[in-house]
PDB file of C-alpha atoms in Angstrom:
ATOM      1  CA  UNK A   1     -46.459  42.423 -38.261  1.00 57.00           C
ATOM      2  CA  UNK A   2     -43.547  40.278 -37.115  1.00 91.00           C
ATOM      3  CA  UNK A   3     -40.258  41.865 -36.115  1.00 95.00           C
ATOM      4  CA  UNK A   4     -37.378  40.860 -38.382  1.00 96.00           C
ATOM      5  CA  UNK A   5     -34.700  43.271 -37.110  1.00 97.00           C
ATOM      6  CA  UNK A   6     -34.159  44.529 -33.577  1.00 98.00           C
ATOM      7  CA  UNK A   7     -31.161  46.524 -32.394  1.00 98.00           C
ATOM      8  CA  UNK A   8     -30.471  46.893 -28.674  1.00 98.00           C
ATOM      9  CA  UNK A   9     -27.901  49.478 -27.581  1.00 97.00           C
ATOM     10  CA  UNK A  10     -25.821  48.682 -30.669  1.00 98.00           C
ATOM     11  CA  UNK A  11     -22.341  50.186 -30.717  1.00 97.00           C
ATOM     12  CA  UNK A  12     -19.511  49.967 -33.231  1.00 97.00           C
ATOM     13  CA  UNK A  13     -16.182  51.594 -32.618  1.00 95.00           C
ATOM     14  CA  UNK A  14     -12.802  51.335 -34.274  1.00 92.00           C
ATOM     15  CA  UNK A  15      -9.443  51.584 -32.537  1.00 88.00           C
ATOM     16  CA  UNK A  16      -6.249  52.847 -34.132  1.00 85.00           C
ATOM     17  CA  UNK A  17      -3.072  53.972 -32.388  1.00 81.00           C
ATOM     18  CA  UNK A  18      -4.816  54.364 -29.032  1.00 82.00           C
ATOM     19  CA  UNK A  19      -7.570  56.434 -30.622  1.00 89.00           C
ATOM     20  CA  UNK A  20     -11.139  55.122 -30.397  1.00 88.00           C
ATOM     21  CA  UNK A  21     -13.607  56.285 -33.030  1.00 90.00           C
ATOM     22  CA  UNK A  22     -17.282  55.607 -32.387  1.00 92.00           C
ATOM     23  CA  UNK A  23     -19.124  54.906 -35.640  1.00 95.00           C
ATOM     24  CA  UNK A  24     -22.385  53.896 -33.928  1.00 97.00           C
ATOM     25  CA  UNK A  25     -23.456  54.647 -30.373  1.00 96.00           C
ATOM     26  CA  UNK A  26     -26.394  53.075 -28.521  1.00 96.00           C
ATOM     27  CA  UNK A  27     -28.600  52.581 -31.579  1.00 97.00           C
ATOM     28  CA  UNK A  28     -32.026  51.094 -30.841  1.00 98.00           C
ATOM     29  CA  UNK A  29     -34.844  50.333 -33.268  1.00 98.00           C
ATOM     30  CA  UNK A  30     -37.072  47.583 -34.651  1.00 97.00           C
ATOM     31  CA  UNK A  31     -38.079  46.840 -38.235  1.00 97.00           C
ATOM     32  CA  UNK A  32     -41.056  44.620 -39.011  1.00 97.00           C
ATOM     33  CA  UNK A  33     -41.500  42.311 -41.968  1.00 96.00           C
ATOM     34  CA  UNK A  34     -42.993  44.146 -44.932  1.00 96.00           C
ATOM     35  CA  UNK A  35     -41.732  47.604 -43.949  1.00 97.00           C
ATOM     36  CA  UNK A  36     -40.041  50.057 -46.330  1.00 97.00           C
ATOM     37  CA  UNK A  37     -37.514  51.991 -44.240  1.00 97.00           C
ATOM     38  CA  UNK A  38     -34.976  54.612 -45.298  1.00 97.00           C
ATOM     39  CA  UNK A  39     -31.840  55.101 -43.221  1.00 97.00           C
ATOM     40  CA  UNK A  40     -30.555  58.620 -43.770  1.00 95.00           C
ATOM     41  CA  UNK A  41     -27.540  60.615 -42.763  1.00 92.00           C
ATOM     42  CA  UNK A  42     -24.669  62.687 -44.130  1.00 91.00           C
ATOM     43  CA  UNK A  43     -21.248  61.250 -44.865  1.00 88.00           C
ATOM     44  CA  UNK A  44     -19.713  59.976 -41.625  1.00 89.00           C
ATOM     45  CA  UNK A  45     -23.061  59.540 -39.890  1.00 93.00           C
ATOM     46  CA  UNK A  46     -22.628  55.775 -39.487  1.00 94.00           C
ATOM     47  CA  UNK A  47     -25.182  54.583 -42.039  1.00 94.00           C
ATOM     48  CA  UNK A  48     -22.671  52.512 -44.047  1.00 92.00           C
ATOM     49  CA  UNK A  49     -21.344  50.918 -40.863  1.00 95.00           C
ATOM     50  CA  UNK A  50     -24.899  50.110 -39.858  1.00 96.00           C
ATOM     51  CA  UNK A  51     -25.608  48.574 -43.273  1.00 95.00           C
ATOM     52  CA  UNK A  52     -22.555  46.324 -42.965  1.00 94.00           C
ATOM     53  CA  UNK A  53     -23.769  45.041 -39.601  1.00 96.00           C
ATOM     54  CA  UNK A  54     -27.370  44.559 -40.729  1.00 96.00           C
ATOM     55  CA  UNK A  55     -26.164  42.703 -43.827  1.00 95.00           C
ATOM     56  CA  UNK A  56     -23.827  40.401 -41.877  1.00 95.00           C
ATOM     57  CA  UNK A  57     -20.690  41.935 -43.372  1.00 93.00           C
ATOM     58  CA  UNK A  58     -19.489  43.182 -39.974  1.00 94.00           C
ATOM     59  CA  UNK A  59     -20.317  42.759 -36.284  1.00 95.00           C
ATOM     60  CA  UNK A  60     -21.020  45.257 -33.557  1.00 97.00           C
ATOM     61  CA  UNK A  61     -18.566  46.058 -30.787  1.00 96.00           C
ATOM     62  CA  UNK A  62     -21.296  45.760 -28.169  1.00 97.00           C
ATOM     63  CA  UNK A  63     -25.053  45.566 -27.905  1.00 97.00           C
ATOM     64  CA  UNK A  64     -27.268  43.126 -29.767  1.00 97.00           C
ATOM     65  CA  UNK A  65     -28.543  42.647 -33.307  1.00 97.00           C
ATOM     66  CA  UNK A  66     -31.452  40.232 -33.417  1.00 97.00           C
ATOM     67  CA  UNK A  67     -32.354  38.999 -36.894  1.00 96.00           C
ATOM     68  CA  UNK A  68     -35.597  37.082 -37.263  1.00 94.00           C
ATOM     69  CA  UNK A  69     -35.473  36.079 -33.606  1.00 94.00           C
ATOM     70  CA  UNK A  70     -31.765  35.157 -33.336  1.00 95.00           C
ATOM     71  CA  UNK A  71     -28.755  37.191 -32.233  1.00 96.00           C
ATOM     72  CA  UNK A  72     -26.137  37.644 -34.956  1.00 95.00           C
ATOM     73  CA  UNK A  73     -23.463  36.753 -32.395  1.00 94.00           C
ATOM     74  CA  UNK A  74     -24.716  33.163 -32.310  1.00 94.00           C
ATOM     75  CA  UNK A  75     -24.024  32.548 -36.017  1.00 94.00           C
ATOM     76  CA  UNK A  76     -20.870  30.766 -37.159  1.00 93.00           C
ATOM     77  CA  UNK A  77     -19.008  32.021 -40.236  1.00 92.00           C
ATOM     78  CA  UNK A  78     -20.582  29.455 -42.547  1.00 91.00           C
ATOM     79  CA  UNK A  79     -24.026  30.396 -41.219  1.00 92.00           C
ATOM     80  CA  UNK A  80     -23.304  34.067 -41.877  1.00 92.00           C
ATOM     81  CA  UNK A  81     -22.298  33.238 -45.456  1.00 89.00           C
ATOM     82  CA  UNK A  82     -25.576  31.381 -45.917  1.00 89.00           C
ATOM     83  CA  UNK A  83     -27.541  34.316 -44.502  1.00 90.00           C
ATOM     84  CA  UNK A  84     -25.791  36.715 -46.885  1.00 90.00           C
ATOM     85  CA  UNK A  85     -26.700  34.523 -49.834  1.00 86.00           C
ATOM     86  CA  UNK A  86     -30.228  33.445 -48.888  1.00 88.00           C
ATOM     87  CA  UNK A  87     -31.744  35.830 -46.351  1.00 92.00           C
ATOM     88  CA  UNK A  88     -30.573  39.242 -47.562  1.00 94.00           C
ATOM     89  CA  UNK A  89     -30.247  40.819 -50.977  1.00 93.00           C
ATOM     90  CA  UNK A  90     -27.976  43.760 -51.801  1.00 94.00           C
ATOM     91  CA  UNK A  91     -28.357  46.500 -54.403  1.00 93.00           C
ATOM     92  CA  UNK A  92     -25.352  48.799 -54.684  1.00 90.00           C
ATOM     93  CA  UNK A  93     -24.819  52.216 -56.224  1.00 88.00           C
ATOM     94  CA  UNK A  94     -22.246  50.832 -58.685  1.00 88.00           C
ATOM     95  CA  UNK A  95     -24.514  47.945 -59.872  1.00 90.00           C
ATOM     96  CA  UNK A  96     -21.685  45.336 -59.605  1.00 91.00           C
ATOM     97  CA  UNK A  97     -22.863  43.435 -62.688  1.00 94.00           C
ATOM     98  CA  UNK A  98     -20.846  41.193 -65.009  1.00 93.00           C
ATOM     99  CA  UNK A  99     -20.274  43.422 -68.072  1.00 90.00           C
ATOM    100  CA  UNK A 100     -19.842  40.657 -70.658  1.00 89.00           C
ATOM    101  CA  UNK A 101     -22.869  38.630 -69.572  1.00 95.00           C
ATOM    102  CA  UNK A 102     -26.557  38.853 -70.425  1.00 97.00           C
ATOM    103  CA  UNK A 103     -29.270  40.133 -68.124  1.00 97.00           C
ATOM    104  CA  UNK A 104     -30.425  36.557 -67.501  1.00 97.00           C
ATOM    105  CA  UNK A 105     -26.940  35.280 -66.683  1.00 96.00           C
ATOM    106  CA  UNK A 106     -26.367  38.157 -64.252  1.00 96.00           C
ATOM    107  CA  UNK A 107     -29.633  37.604 -62.444  1.00 96.00           C
ATOM    108  CA  UNK A 108     -29.259  33.857 -62.017  1.00 95.00           C
ATOM    109  CA  UNK A 109     -25.658  34.118 -60.744  1.00 93.00           C
ATOM    110  CA  UNK A 110     -26.592  33.842 -57.007  1.00 92.00           C
ATOM    111  CA  UNK A 111     -28.503  30.633 -57.741  1.00 92.00           C
ATOM    112  CA  UNK A 112     -25.218  28.966 -58.641  1.00 89.00           C
ATOM    113  CA  UNK A 113     -24.309  29.125 -54.942  1.00 85.00           C
ATOM    114  CA  UNK A 114     -27.686  27.883 -53.743  1.00 86.00           C
ATOM    115  CA  UNK A 115     -29.350  24.510 -53.391  1.00 87.00           C
ATOM    116  CA  UNK A 116     -31.834  25.263 -56.172  1.00 91.00           C
ATOM    117  CA  UNK A 117     -31.630  22.670 -59.003  1.00 94.00           C
ATOM    118  CA  UNK A 118     -29.981  24.078 -62.128  1.00 95.00           C
ATOM    119  CA  UNK A 119     -32.987  23.262 -64.305  1.00 95.00           C
ATOM    120  CA  UNK A 120     -34.999  25.852 -62.338  1.00 95.00           C
ATOM    121  CA  UNK A 121     -32.503  28.693 -62.545  1.00 96.00           C
ATOM    122  CA  UNK A 122     -33.809  30.261 -65.755  1.00 96.00           C
ATOM    123  CA  UNK A 123     -37.440  30.096 -64.627  1.00 96.00           C
ATOM    124  CA  UNK A 124     -36.722  31.779 -61.287  1.00 96.00           C
ATOM    125  CA  UNK A 125     -34.420  34.407 -62.807  1.00 96.00           C
ATOM    126  CA  UNK A 126     -36.887  35.291 -65.567  1.00 96.00           C
ATOM    127  CA  UNK A 127     -39.649  35.777 -63.003  1.00 95.00           C
ATOM    128  CA  UNK A 128     -37.455  38.258 -61.117  1.00 95.00           C
ATOM    129  CA  UNK A 129     -36.522  40.048 -64.338  1.00 96.00           C
ATOM    130  CA  UNK A 130     -40.219  40.371 -65.162  1.00 94.00           C
ATOM    131  CA  UNK A 131     -40.876  41.789 -61.691  1.00 92.00           C
ATOM    132  CA  UNK A 132     -38.615  44.782 -62.451  1.00 93.00           C
ATOM    133  CA  UNK A 133     -40.118  45.345 -65.890  1.00 92.00           C
ATOM    134  CA  UNK A 134     -37.237  44.035 -67.991  1.00 95.00           C
ATOM    135  CA  UNK A 135     -38.608  40.813 -69.419  1.00 94.00           C
ATOM    136  CA  UNK A 136     -37.996  42.138 -72.938  1.00 95.00           C
ATOM    137  CA  UNK A 137     -34.315  42.667 -72.104  1.00 95.00           C
ATOM    138  CA  UNK A 138     -33.511  39.244 -70.619  1.00 96.00           C
ATOM    139  CA  UNK A 139     -31.136  38.221 -73.436  1.00 96.00           C
ATOM    140  CA  UNK A 140     -29.507  41.631 -73.828  1.00 96.00           C
ATOM    141  CA  UNK A 141     -25.860  42.088 -72.950  1.00 96.00           C
ATOM    142  CA  UNK A 142     -25.430  44.336 -69.906  1.00 95.00           C
ATOM    143  CA  UNK A 143     -23.363  46.810 -71.950  1.00 94.00           C
ATOM    144  CA  UNK A 144     -26.453  47.606 -74.042  1.00 94.00           C
ATOM    145  CA  UNK A 145     -28.518  48.796 -71.092  1.00 95.00           C
ATOM    146  CA  UNK A 146     -28.962  52.266 -69.636  1.00 93.00           C
ATOM    147  CA  UNK A 147     -27.881  53.029 -66.091  1.00 93.00           C
ATOM    148  CA  UNK A 148     -31.433  52.775 -64.793  1.00 93.00           C
ATOM    149  CA  UNK A 149     -31.928  49.423 -66.506  1.00 95.00           C
ATOM    150  CA  UNK A 150     -28.664  48.130 -65.015  1.00 95.00           C
ATOM    151  CA  UNK A 151     -29.866  49.047 -61.545  1.00 94.00           C
ATOM    152  CA  UNK A 152     -33.137  47.232 -62.140  1.00 95.00           C
ATOM    153  CA  UNK A 153     -31.147  44.159 -63.206  1.00 96.00           C
ATOM    154  CA  UNK A 154     -29.219  44.472 -59.933  1.00 95.00           C
ATOM    155  CA  UNK A 155     -32.535  44.535 -58.048  1.00 95.00           C
ATOM    156  CA  UNK A 156     -33.715  41.405 -59.897  1.00 95.00           C
ATOM    157  CA  UNK A 157     -30.448  39.655 -59.020  1.00 95.00           C
ATOM    158  CA  UNK A 158     -30.877  40.623 -55.361  1.00 94.00           C
ATOM    159  CA  UNK A 159     -34.362  39.083 -55.378  1.00 94.00           C
ATOM    160  CA  UNK A 160     -33.495  35.780 -57.039  1.00 94.00           C
ATOM    161  CA  UNK A 161     -32.984  33.851 -53.785  1.00 92.00           C
ATOM    162  CA  UNK A 162     -36.198  35.308 -52.335  1.00 91.00           C
ATOM    163  CA  UNK A 163     -34.450  37.112 -49.462  1.00 93.00           C
ATOM    164  CA  UNK A 164     -36.172  38.187 -46.275  1.00 93.00           C
ATOM    165  CA  UNK A 165     -34.772  41.715 -46.658  1.00 96.00           C
ATOM    166  CA  UNK A 166     -33.609  43.792 -49.621  1.00 96.00           C
ATOM    167  CA  UNK A 167     -30.895  46.335 -48.813  1.00 96.00           C
ATOM    168  CA  UNK A 168     -30.612  49.167 -51.354  1.00 94.00           C
ATOM    169  CA  UNK A 169     -27.431  51.200 -50.785  1.00 94.00           C
ATOM    170  CA  UNK A 170     -27.736  54.584 -52.556  1.00 93.00           C
ATOM    171  CA  UNK A 171     -29.527  52.863 -55.478  1.00 92.00           C
ATOM    172  CA  UNK A 172     -30.119  56.122 -57.374  1.00 91.00           C
ATOM    173  CA  UNK A 173     -26.713  57.666 -56.690  1.00 88.00           C
ATOM    174  CA  UNK A 174     -25.327  57.037 -60.198  1.00 86.00           C
ATOM    175  CA  UNK A 175     -28.556  57.766 -62.070  1.00 90.00           C
ATOM    176  CA  UNK A 176     -30.238  60.788 -63.619  1.00 89.00           C
ATOM    177  CA  UNK A 177     -33.519  61.863 -62.039  1.00 88.00           C
ATOM    178  CA  UNK A 178     -35.760  60.053 -64.556  1.00 89.00           C
ATOM    179  CA  UNK A 179     -33.913  56.752 -64.206  1.00 90.00           C
ATOM    180  CA  UNK A 180     -33.813  57.170 -60.440  1.00 90.00           C
ATOM    181  CA  UNK A 181     -37.581  57.635 -60.346  1.00 90.00           C
ATOM    182  CA  UNK A 182     -38.065  54.394 -62.274  1.00 90.00           C
ATOM    183  CA  UNK A 183     -35.844  52.498 -59.838  1.00 92.00           C
ATOM    184  CA  UNK A 184     -37.779  53.888 -56.885  1.00 93.00           C
ATOM    185  CA  UNK A 185     -41.037  52.935 -58.598  1.00 91.00           C
ATOM    186  CA  UNK A 186     -39.783  49.334 -58.836  1.00 92.00           C
ATOM    187  CA  UNK A 187     -38.903  49.318 -55.128  1.00 94.00           C
ATOM    188  CA  UNK A 188     -42.341  50.706 -54.261  1.00 92.00           C
ATOM    189  CA  UNK A 189     -44.030  47.962 -56.253  1.00 90.00           C
ATOM    190  CA  UNK A 190     -41.896  45.244 -54.680  1.00 92.00           C
ATOM    191  CA  UNK A 191     -42.881  46.495 -51.237  1.00 93.00           C
ATOM    192  CA  UNK A 192     -46.557  47.273 -51.830  1.00 91.00           C
ATOM    193  CA  UNK A 193     -47.523  44.480 -54.193  1.00 88.00           C
ATOM    194  CA  UNK A 194     -45.172  41.644 -53.219  1.00 86.00           C
ATOM    195  CA  UNK A 195     -44.574  42.501 -49.562  1.00 91.00           C
ATOM    196  CA  UNK A 196     -40.777  42.666 -49.707  1.00 93.00           C
ATOM    197  CA  UNK A 197     -39.047  44.222 -46.694  1.00 96.00           C
ATOM    198  CA  UNK A 198     -36.818  47.007 -48.007  1.00 97.00           C
ATOM    199  CA  UNK A 199     -34.141  49.010 -46.208  1.00 97.00           C
ATOM    200  CA  UNK A 200     -32.930  51.964 -48.237  1.00 96.00           C
ATOM    201  CA  UNK A 201     -29.633  53.680 -47.424  1.00 95.00           C
ATOM    202  CA  UNK A 202     -29.467  57.225 -48.753  1.00 93.00           C
ATOM    203  CA  UNK A 203     -28.354  60.760 -48.029  1.00 90.00           C
ATOM    204  CA  UNK A 204     -30.991  62.246 -50.378  1.00 89.00           C
ATOM    205  CA  UNK A 205     -34.230  63.461 -48.810  1.00 90.00           C
ATOM    206  CA  UNK A 206     -36.093  63.168 -52.110  1.00 89.00           C
ATOM    207  CA  UNK A 207     -35.171  59.479 -52.376  1.00 91.00           C
ATOM    208  CA  UNK A 208     -35.861  58.752 -48.700  1.00 93.00           C
ATOM    209  CA  UNK A 209     -39.382  60.139 -48.983  1.00 93.00           C
ATOM    210  CA  UNK A 210     -40.357  57.177 -51.157  1.00 93.00           C
ATOM    211  CA  UNK A 211     -40.076  55.019 -48.031  1.00 95.00           C
ATOM    212  CA  UNK A 212     -42.780  54.721 -45.383  1.00 95.00           C
ATOM    213  CA  UNK A 213     -40.466  55.423 -42.454  1.00 97.00           C
ATOM    214  CA  UNK A 214     -37.187  57.319 -42.053  1.00 97.00           C
ATOM    215  CA  UNK A 215     -34.444  56.645 -39.513  1.00 97.00           C
ATOM    216  CA  UNK A 216     -31.903  59.466 -39.303  1.00 97.00           C
ATOM    217  CA  UNK A 217     -28.329  59.121 -38.061  1.00 97.00           C
ATOM    218  CA  UNK A 218     -25.841  61.819 -37.170  1.00 96.00           C
ATOM    219  CA  UNK A 219     -22.359  61.248 -35.773  1.00 95.00           C
ATOM    220  CA  UNK A 220     -23.258  57.640 -35.015  1.00 96.00           C
ATOM    221  CA  UNK A 221     -26.368  58.531 -33.048  1.00 97.00           C
ATOM    222  CA  UNK A 222     -29.971  57.829 -33.969  1.00 97.00           C
ATOM    223  CA  UNK A 223     -31.523  61.288 -33.877  1.00 97.00           C
ATOM    224  CA  UNK A 224     -34.935  60.629 -35.447  1.00 97.00           C
ATOM    225  CA  UNK A 225     -37.240  57.725 -36.277  1.00 97.00           C
ATOM    226  CA  UNK A 226     -40.591  58.661 -37.779  1.00 96.00           C
ATOM    227  CA  UNK A 227     -43.198  57.699 -40.342  1.00 95.00           C
ATOM    228  CA  UNK A 228     -43.229  59.567 -43.655  1.00 92.00           C
ATOM    229  CA  UNK A 229     -46.390  61.702 -43.626  1.00 86.00           C
ATOM    230  CA  UNK A 230     -46.079  63.222 -47.110  1.00 78.00           C
ATOM    231  CA  UNK A 231     -44.763  60.174 -48.888  1.00 80.00           C
ATOM    232  CA  UNK A 232     -43.494  60.639 -52.425  1.00 70.00           C
ATOM    233  CA  UNK A 233     -45.170  58.149 -54.761  1.00 71.00           C
ATOM    234  CA  UNK A 234     -43.873  57.611 -58.292  1.00 62.00           C
ATOM    235  CA  UNK A 235     -46.193  59.090 -60.924  1.00 56.00           C
ATOM    236  CA  UNK A 236     -46.819  55.737 -62.592  1.00 54.00           C
ATOM    237  CA  UNK A 237     -47.592  54.003 -59.316  1.00 43.00           C
ATOM    238  CA  UNK A 238     -50.496  55.326 -57.306  1.00 39.00           C
ATOM    239  CA  UNK A 239     -51.771  52.285 -55.337  1.00 38.00           C
TER     240      UNK A 239
END
């Protein structure tokens, strides 16, 4: 496998009124293309700060973040914006969907900021909607969907530009257990069948165990990095 993410002695600290707070301290790890990795930790562990750096929403205070062979410090602001739109996809706990729009219109929204010709938008978006099992809902208004369906729409939208990495930030946090299981099943299928690289941010052990590898943070330190030996596989997905 090829390495897509490498962190070398990554540190992020914040200064306020002569007080320095270390959010991340000397974090080192690699993630290869096609991996499904969960980043775990309690509130204040540094996992959200790490997500912001990995997703090009923030930069480290020191150390290096190498993305697909290039240091993030070499990218200009316009290049970072392009990376956020084309190379990474985000799925958030709160869905962040347009409430008065259809499933199709929500999913194809990122394409409006891409170089893809408009006549191909519907075709690409519908393919992504099908990949999360919602082809029959493509013309539904978002307000008519359940929470689990909304999160699956958010996953389809994150996939529409064919990103190199999909970041899922507490994707089951607002869902009941049944809906959460369905969302995790979709992520498993995207990783196993389509080869998508997925980084899952969660504080829930049950959710993290769907991944193939778990990185644990505590007080800004990486305290564990191991493969999942007793991986939890969704009941409807046994490949």
